[in-house]
Tab-separated table of C-alpha atoms and ligand atoms in Angstrom:
chain	number	residue	atom	x	y	z
Z	232	UNK	CA	90.220	49.455	85.480
Z	233	UNK	CA	93.432	48.156	83.920
Z	234	UNK	CA	94.615	50.431	81.136
Z	235	UNK	CA	95.920	48.459	78.158
Z	236	UNK	CA	95.165	50.631	75.154
Z	237	UNK	CA	96.048	54.321	75.080
Z	238	UNK	CA	94.668	56.443	72.244
Z	239	UNK	CA	96.337	59.760	71.452
Z	240	UNK	CA	94.430	62.460	69.562
Z	241	UNK	CA	96.787	64.768	67.652
Z	242	UNK	CA	100.171	63.642	66.353
Z	243	UNK	CA	102.046	66.925	66.735
Z	244	UNK	CA	105.051	67.665	68.922
Z	245	UNK	CA	103.260	66.478	72.065
Z	246	UNK	CA	100.960	63.761	70.722
Z	247	UNK	CA	103.786	61.975	68.912
Z	248	UNK	CA	105.968	62.118	72.025
Z	249	UNK	CA	103.164	60.883	74.287
Z	250	UNK	CA	102.466	58.008	71.875
Z	251	UNK	CA	106.161	57.093	72.026
Z	252	UNK	CA	106.267	57.149	75.833
Z	253	UNK	CA	103.090	55.029	76.027
Z	254	UNK	CA	104.438	52.490	73.526
Z	255	UNK	CA	107.789	52.345	75.341
Z	256	UNK	CA	105.837	51.507	78.498
Z	257	UNK	CA	104.140	48.549	76.806
Z	258	UNK	CA	100.719	50.025	76.040
Z	259	UNK	CA	98.960	49.410	72.743
Z	260	UNK	CA	98.749	52.843	71.172
Z	261	UNK	CA	96.401	54.353	68.598
Z	262	UNK	CA	97.642	57.666	67.198
Z	263	UNK	CA	95.189	59.867	65.309
Z	264	UNK	CA	95.502	63.108	63.376
Z	265	UNK	CA	93.385	64.882	60.779
Z	266	UNK	CA	95.824	63.974	57.991
Z	267	UNK	CA	97.880	60.776	57.830
Z	268	UNK	CA	100.951	62.834	56.867
Z	269	UNK	CA	101.079	64.210	60.439
Z	270	UNK	CA	100.921	60.680	61.847
Z	271	UNK	CA	103.667	59.538	59.477
Z	272	UNK	CA	105.851	62.480	60.464
Z	273	UNK	CA	105.349	61.608	64.143
Z	274	UNK	CA	106.378	58.004	63.411
Z	275	UNK	CA	109.509	59.302	61.657
Z	276	UNK	CA	110.375	61.442	64.681
Z	277	UNK	CA	109.935	58.467	67.020
Z	278	UNK	CA	112.061	56.304	64.725
Z	279	UNK	CA	114.822	58.976	64.637
Z	280	UNK	CA	114.690	59.481	68.434
Z	281	UNK	CA	115.015	55.762	69.101
Z	282	UNK	CA	117.698	55.349	66.448
Z	283	UNK	CA	119.802	57.930	68.303
Z	284	UNK	CA	119.075	55.972	71.503
Z	285	UNK	CA	120.369	52.801	69.843
Z	286	UNK	CA	123.593	54.598	68.898
Z	287	UNK	CA	123.967	55.689	72.542
Z	288	UNK	CA	123.284	52.149	73.773
Z	289	UNK	CA	119.969	53.073	75.429
Z	290	UNK	CA	117.756	50.889	73.217
Z	291	UNK	CA	118.228	47.766	71.141
Z	292	UNK	CA	117.035	47.652	67.505
Z	293	UNK	CA	114.439	45.080	68.661
Z	294	UNK	CA	113.059	47.542	71.231
Z	295	UNK	CA	112.703	50.186	68.550
Z	296	UNK	CA	110.759	47.795	66.324
Z	297	UNK	CA	108.548	46.775	69.260
Z	298	UNK	CA	107.768	50.391	70.121
Z	299	UNK	CA	106.976	51.350	66.515
Z	300	UNK	CA	104.967	48.126	66.127
Z	301	UNK	CA	102.768	49.011	69.116
Z	302	UNK	CA	101.633	52.308	67.551
Z	303	UNK	CA	98.762	52.162	65.093
Z	304	UNK	CA	98.387	55.364	63.108
Z	305	UNK	CA	94.978	56.393	61.783
Z	306	UNK	CA	92.778	59.300	60.721
Z	307	UNK	CA	89.646	57.422	61.822
Z	308	UNK	CA	88.634	58.411	65.343
Z	309	UNK	CA	86.194	55.467	65.476
Z	310	UNK	CA	89.221	53.292	66.196
Z	311	UNK	CA	89.276	54.868	69.674
Z	312	UNK	CA	86.046	53.014	70.574
Z	313	UNK	CA	87.735	50.407	72.790
Z	314	UNK	CA	90.596	52.512	74.145
Z	315	UNK	CA	90.857	52.544	77.948
Z	316	UNK	CA	92.474	55.970	78.055
Z	317	UNK	CA	92.399	58.757	75.483
Z	318	UNK	CA	94.952	61.560	75.736
Z	319	UNK	CA	93.904	64.587	73.702
Z	320	UNK	CA	96.853	66.612	72.364
Z	321	UNK	CA	95.369	68.752	69.577
Z	322	UNK	CA	95.830	72.494	69.091
Z	323	UNK	CA	95.293	74.840	72.060
Z	324	UNK	CA	91.941	76.193	70.875
Z	325	UNK	CA	88.993	75.803	73.232
Z	326	UNK	CA	86.288	75.392	70.576
Z	327	UNK	CA	88.313	72.827	68.647
Z	328	UNK	CA	88.946	70.906	71.875
Z	329	UNK	CA	85.271	71.109	72.917
Z	330	UNK	CA	84.186	69.607	69.588
Z	331	UNK	CA	86.787	66.870	69.936
Z	332	UNK	CA	85.571	65.997	73.455
Z	333	UNK	CA	81.969	65.738	72.253
Z	334	UNK	CA	83.044	63.415	69.441
Z	335	UNK	CA	85.278	61.339	71.722
Z	336	UNK	CA	82.435	60.934	74.201
Z	337	UNK	CA	80.171	59.585	71.446
Z	338	UNK	CA	82.789	57.173	70.129
Z	339	UNK	CA	84.472	55.767	73.245
Z	340	UNK	CA	83.101	52.984	75.439
Z	341	UNK	CA	81.503	54.221	78.700
Z	342	UNK	CA	84.506	53.264	80.895
Z	343	UNK	CA	87.086	55.169	78.829
Z	344	UNK	CA	88.913	57.958	80.631
Z	345	UNK	CA	89.407	61.056	78.498
Z	346	UNK	CA	92.446	63.142	79.451
Z	347	UNK	CA	93.593	66.416	77.962
Z	348	UNK	CA	97.161	67.598	77.567
Z	349	UNK	CA	96.014	71.229	77.461
Z	350	UNK	CA	98.579	73.739	78.693
Z	351	UNK	CA	96.061	75.959	80.430
Z	352	UNK	CA	92.420	75.394	79.624
Z	353	UNK	CA	89.583	74.346	81.896
Z	354	UNK	CA	89.193	70.614	82.398
Z	355	UNK	CA	85.649	71.231	83.645
Z	356	UNK	CA	84.610	73.098	80.484
Z	357	UNK	CA	85.824	70.136	78.389
Z	358	UNK	CA	84.170	67.655	80.773
Z	359	UNK	CA	80.857	69.479	80.265
Z	360	UNK	CA	80.940	68.405	76.615
Z	361	UNK	CA	80.695	64.768	77.719
Z	362	UNK	CA	78.318	62.455	79.554
Z	363	UNK	CA	81.234	61.243	81.729
Z	364	UNK	CA	82.589	64.319	83.556
Z	365	UNK	CA	83.973	62.192	86.409
Z	366	UNK	CA	86.231	60.449	83.869
Z	367	UNK	CA	87.677	63.641	82.374
Z	368	UNK	CA	91.020	64.800	83.731
Z	369	UNK	CA	94.093	66.815	82.803
Z	370	UNK	CA	97.242	64.872	82.042
Z	371	UNK	CA	99.815	67.531	81.243
Z	372	UNK	CA	103.066	66.247	79.762
Z	373	UNK	CA	106.010	68.522	79.007
Z	374	UNK	CA	108.017	68.977	75.844
Z	375	UNK	CA	109.615	66.651	74.788
Z	376	UNK	CA	107.490	63.974	76.497
Z	377	UNK	CA	110.099	61.171	76.216
Z	378	UNK	CA	112.583	63.291	78.184
Z	379	UNK	CA	110.673	65.541	80.569
Z	380	UNK	CA	109.997	63.790	83.854
Z	381	UNK	CA	106.859	65.496	85.141
Z	382	UNK	CA	103.176	64.964	84.410
Z	383	UNK	CA	100.705	67.357	86.048
Z	384	UNK	CA	97.478	65.540	86.910
Z	385	UNK	CA	94.703	68.123	86.959
Z	386	UNK	CA	91.301	67.685	88.576
Z	387	UNK	CA	88.278	69.205	86.916
Z	388	UNK	CA	85.304	70.049	89.105
Z	389	UNK	CA	83.783	66.579	88.610
Z	390	UNK	CA	86.899	64.399	88.256
Z	391	UNK	CA	86.630	61.320	90.487
Z	392	UNK	CA	89.352	60.104	92.848
Z	393	UNK	CA	89.364	56.848	90.879
Z	394	UNK	CA	90.121	58.663	87.618
Z	395	UNK	CA	92.960	60.602	89.272
Z	396	UNK	CA	94.384	57.375	90.711
Z	397	UNK	CA	94.232	55.533	87.369
Z	398	UNK	CA	95.940	58.253	85.324
Z	399	UNK	CA	98.558	58.807	88.046
Z	400	UNK	CA	99.340	55.074	87.875
Z	401	UNK	CA	99.586	55.243	84.084
Z	402	UNK	CA	101.978	58.215	84.333
Z	403	UNK	CA	104.086	56.338	86.890
Z	404	UNK	CA	104.175	53.265	84.647
Z	405	UNK	CA	105.648	55.638	82.032
Z	406	UNK	CA	108.352	56.440	84.609
Z	407	UNK	CA	107.055	59.958	85.145
Z	408	UNK	CA	106.741	61.790	88.430
Z	409	UNK	CA	103.367	63.385	89.003
Z	410	UNK	CA	102.016	66.359	90.866
Z	411	UNK	CA	98.323	66.732	91.540
Z	412	UNK	CA	96.749	70.051	90.660
Z	413	UNK	CA	93.841	70.010	93.062
Z	414	UNK	CA	91.808	72.740	91.375
Z	415	UNK	CA	90.973	73.487	87.783
Z	416	UNK	CA	92.974	76.710	87.736
Z	417	UNK	CA	94.089	78.521	84.534
Z	418	UNK	CA	97.665	77.562	83.616
Z	419	UNK	CA	97.800	75.004	86.446
Z	420	UNK	CA	101.152	75.092	88.302
Z	421	UNK	CA	104.075	74.804	85.883
Z	422	UNK	CA	102.870	77.204	83.207
Z	423	UNK	CA	101.887	79.862	85.728
Z	424	UNK	CA	105.375	79.751	87.209
Z	425	UNK	CA	106.993	79.705	83.779
Z	426	UNK	CA	104.942	82.590	82.367
Z	427	UNK	CA	105.761	84.895	85.274
Z	428	UNK	CA	109.427	84.480	84.423
Z	429	UNK	CA	108.776	84.736	80.659
Z	430	UNK	CA	106.854	87.998	81.079
Z	431	UNK	CA	109.617	89.450	83.204
Z	432	UNK	CA	112.211	88.333	80.627
Z	433	UNK	CA	110.282	90.108	77.857
Z	434	UNK	CA	109.861	93.254	80.006
Z	435	UNK	CA	113.612	93.384	80.647
Z	436	UNK	CA	114.223	93.307	76.894
Z	437	UNK	CA	111.404	95.762	76.028
Z	438	UNK	CA	112.736	98.217	78.640
Z	439	UNK	CA	116.215	98.025	77.127
Z	440	UNK	CA	117.708	96.548	80.294
Z	441	UNK	CA	119.261	93.510	78.595
Z	442	UNK	CA	119.267	91.599	75.302
Z	443	UNK	CA	117.435	88.253	74.900
Z	444	UNK	CA	120.848	86.564	74.736
Z	445	UNK	CA	121.907	88.084	78.052
Z	446	UNK	CA	118.574	87.352	79.757
Z	447	UNK	CA	118.941	83.720	78.643
Z	448	UNK	CA	122.553	83.667	79.849
Z	449	UNK	CA	121.389	85.047	83.215
Z	450	UNK	CA	118.816	82.256	83.568
Z	451	UNK	CA	121.276	79.535	82.558
Z	452	UNK	CA	124.393	80.672	84.343
Z	453	UNK	CA	122.890	82.591	87.256
Z	454	UNK	CA	119.888	80.381	88.041
Z	455	UNK	CA	121.134	77.092	86.576
Z	456	UNK	CA	118.146	76.684	84.224
Z	457	UNK	CA	118.957	74.323	81.331
Z	458	UNK	CA	117.497	76.823	78.852
Z	459	UNK	CA	116.761	80.537	78.897
Z	460	UNK	CA	113.130	81.677	78.507
Z	461	UNK	CA	113.611	82.885	74.915
Z	462	UNK	CA	115.323	79.636	73.912
Z	463	UNK	CA	112.634	77.644	75.686
Z	464	UNK	CA	109.758	79.464	74.000
Z	465	UNK	CA	111.403	79.078	70.590
Z	466	UNK	CA	111.808	75.379	71.319
Z	467	UNK	CA	108.251	74.805	72.594
Z	468	UNK	CA	106.506	77.147	70.126
Z	469	UNK	CA	106.138	80.913	70.623
Z	470	UNK	CA	102.491	80.562	69.544
Z	471	UNK	CA	101.761	78.054	72.311
Z	472	UNK	CA	103.043	80.389	75.055
Z	473	UNK	CA	101.073	83.212	73.440
Z	474	UNK	CA	97.829	81.183	73.469
Z	475	UNK	CA	98.334	80.318	77.131
Z	476	UNK	CA	99.052	83.932	78.055
Z	477	UNK	CA	95.927	85.133	76.246
Z	478	UNK	CA	93.909	82.480	78.023
Z	479	UNK	CA	95.236	83.566	81.433
Z	480	UNK	CA	94.490	87.197	80.568
Z	481	UNK	CA	90.928	86.319	79.458
Z	482	UNK	CA	90.331	84.304	82.614
Z	483	UNK	CA	91.729	86.796	85.122
Z	484	UNK	CA	91.335	90.148	83.340
Z	485	UNK	CA	94.467	91.326	85.145
Z	486	UNK	CA	96.877	93.648	83.328
Z	487	UNK	CA	99.740	91.534	84.654
Z	488	UNK	CA	98.949	88.761	82.113
Z	489	UNK	CA	98.654	91.082	79.065
Z	490	UNK	CA	100.708	89.652	76.181
Z	491	UNK	CA	103.564	92.134	75.588
Z	492	UNK	CA	103.714	94.036	72.308
Z	493	UNK	CA	106.998	92.461	71.187
Z	494	UNK	CA	105.453	89.002	71.598
Z	495	UNK	CA	102.412	90.051	69.536
Z	496	UNK	CA	104.782	91.342	66.839
Z	497	UNK	CA	106.476	87.933	66.637
Z	498	UNK	CA	103.102	86.214	66.309
Z	499	UNK	CA	101.952	88.634	63.592
Z	500	UNK	CA	105.190	87.984	61.716
Z	501	UNK	CA	104.653	84.198	61.899
Z	502	UNK	CA	107.831	83.732	63.940
Z	503	UNK	CA	106.652	80.762	66.006
Z	504	UNK	CA	110.108	79.512	66.981
Z	505	UNK	CA	112.276	76.688	65.729
Z	506	UNK	CA	109.400	75.026	63.861
Z	507	UNK	CA	109.109	78.067	61.541
Z	508	UNK	CA	112.852	78.749	61.364
Z	509	UNK	CA	112.620	81.894	63.501
Z	510	UNK	CA	111.178	83.126	66.773
Z	511	UNK	CA	112.971	85.258	69.324
Z	512	UNK	CA	116.109	84.031	67.541
Z	513	UNK	CA	116.838	83.166	63.903
Z	514	UNK	CA	117.530	79.552	62.979
Z	515	UNK	CA	117.773	79.787	59.193
Z	516	UNK	CA	121.286	79.388	57.911
W	762	NAD	N1	104.430	72.337	72.661
W	762	NAD	C1	104.550	72.312	73.984
W	762	NAD	O1	105.600	72.658	74.552
W	762	NAD	C2	103.421	71.813	74.852
W	762	NAD	C3	103.707	71.365	76.139
W	762	NAD	C4	102.666	70.862	76.935
W	762	NAD	C5	101.357	70.845	76.439
W	762	NAD	N2	101.115	71.314	75.175
W	762	NAD	C6	99.725	71.251	74.688
W	762	NAD	O2	99.604	70.079	73.898
W	762	NAD	C7	98.641	70.310	72.858
W	762	NAD	C8	99.298	70.044	71.513
W	762	NAD	O3	100.416	70.902	71.356
W	762	NAD	P1	101.533	70.609	70.248
W	762	NAD	O4	102.682	71.487	70.566
W	762	NAD	O5	101.732	69.142	70.102
W	762	NAD	O6	100.788	71.174	68.950
W	762	NAD	P2	101.089	70.820	67.417
W	762	NAD	O7	100.563	71.966	66.636
W	762	NAD	O8	102.503	70.371	67.241
W	762	NAD	O9	100.172	69.510	67.155
W	762	NAD	C9	98.779	69.536	67.161
W	762	NAD	C10	98.306	68.436	66.225
W	762	NAD	O10	96.895	68.245	66.416
W	762	NAD	C11	96.325	67.999	65.141
W	762	NAD	N3	94.894	68.245	65.220
W	762	NAD	C12	94.271	69.442	65.258
W	762	NAD	N4	92.926	69.243	65.356
W	762	NAD	C13	92.731	67.900	65.389
W	762	NAD	C14	91.574	67.063	65.511
W	762	NAD	N5	90.355	67.596	65.605
W	762	NAD	N6	91.770	65.724	65.506
W	762	NAD	C15	93.000	65.185	65.426
W	762	NAD	N7	94.119	65.929	65.321
W	762	NAD	C16	93.988	67.270	65.310
W	762	NAD	C17	97.093	68.898	64.193
W	762	NAD	O11	96.961	68.452	62.843
W	762	NAD	C18	98.526	68.770	64.735
W	762	NAD	O12	99.227	67.712	64.116
W	762	NAD	C19	98.133	71.737	73.060
W	762	NAD	O13	96.982	71.714	73.856
W	762	NAD	C20	99.292	72.406	73.805
W	762	NAD	O14	98.875	73.506	74.556
W	762	NAD	C21	102.117	71.772	74.371
């Protein structure tokens, strides 16, 4: 199947970025959210990103107009009916995602592939909500999608080789590298690796061994990471990492994955990172 139209469900940090990458790669894009204000905000972010690119000589003004012109914003999921590929990027809540998959399955034509950008959750559990489990797959982009080069392609129990091949081709057409996650395994590859380091970073701080600033400096200057774990979590959303950690704990029931108390305190205080003005660090002036 040739993918021409990509529909993105959820116009948040990830959905907006995925819509941008798809439009930049020439796909017709439909971008849906529960409220049109979220879609409009995503369009503003894409506009601002590309405007900066124009100033740096990476895009022409015509390219920006083409990209924005390829994205149709809507709150009506029925417009997904003829999409070839749907990429779900709504909140990391299993019940909300399950309901969305059931609805998508009812709306989309039989050939449509339904991918999820979930950070951790079971592709198979989402596939079970549909009548097309072989066409359900994980397509895990990283934040921010226009910049990060990897897409994890995750097989659910029923995902067909054809589905994996099609979405890998789509990711490559978006100039992304892919890795195949061969099993539906909580947290997949990247987030498992990241959370091990994040947990250890938090433990170092909780045990009074080092400050968050010094742990981040150690990661950047000693291990050559572009960002420290605390900076990264503030950037990506402290709540997102917390959801993923809870999910891994629920799946494995191993004390190792228990969310640390200082992380819970941040969540209770609503300090979700840059998007709320504070997380591990303060951003308010
Ligand atoms: N933020 C990251 O660093 C990151 C990285 C990779 C993957 N992810 C995953 O991507 C997904 C989205 O994360 P995000 O950071 O973009 O979240 P976000 O909170 O920025 O955006 C989620 C959007 O989905 C919308 N939404 C919720 N329910 C909806 C529904 N039923 N229909 C349509 N829209 C709906 C919300 O209104 C919101 O605009 C999550 O599964 C997350 O785990 C996040």
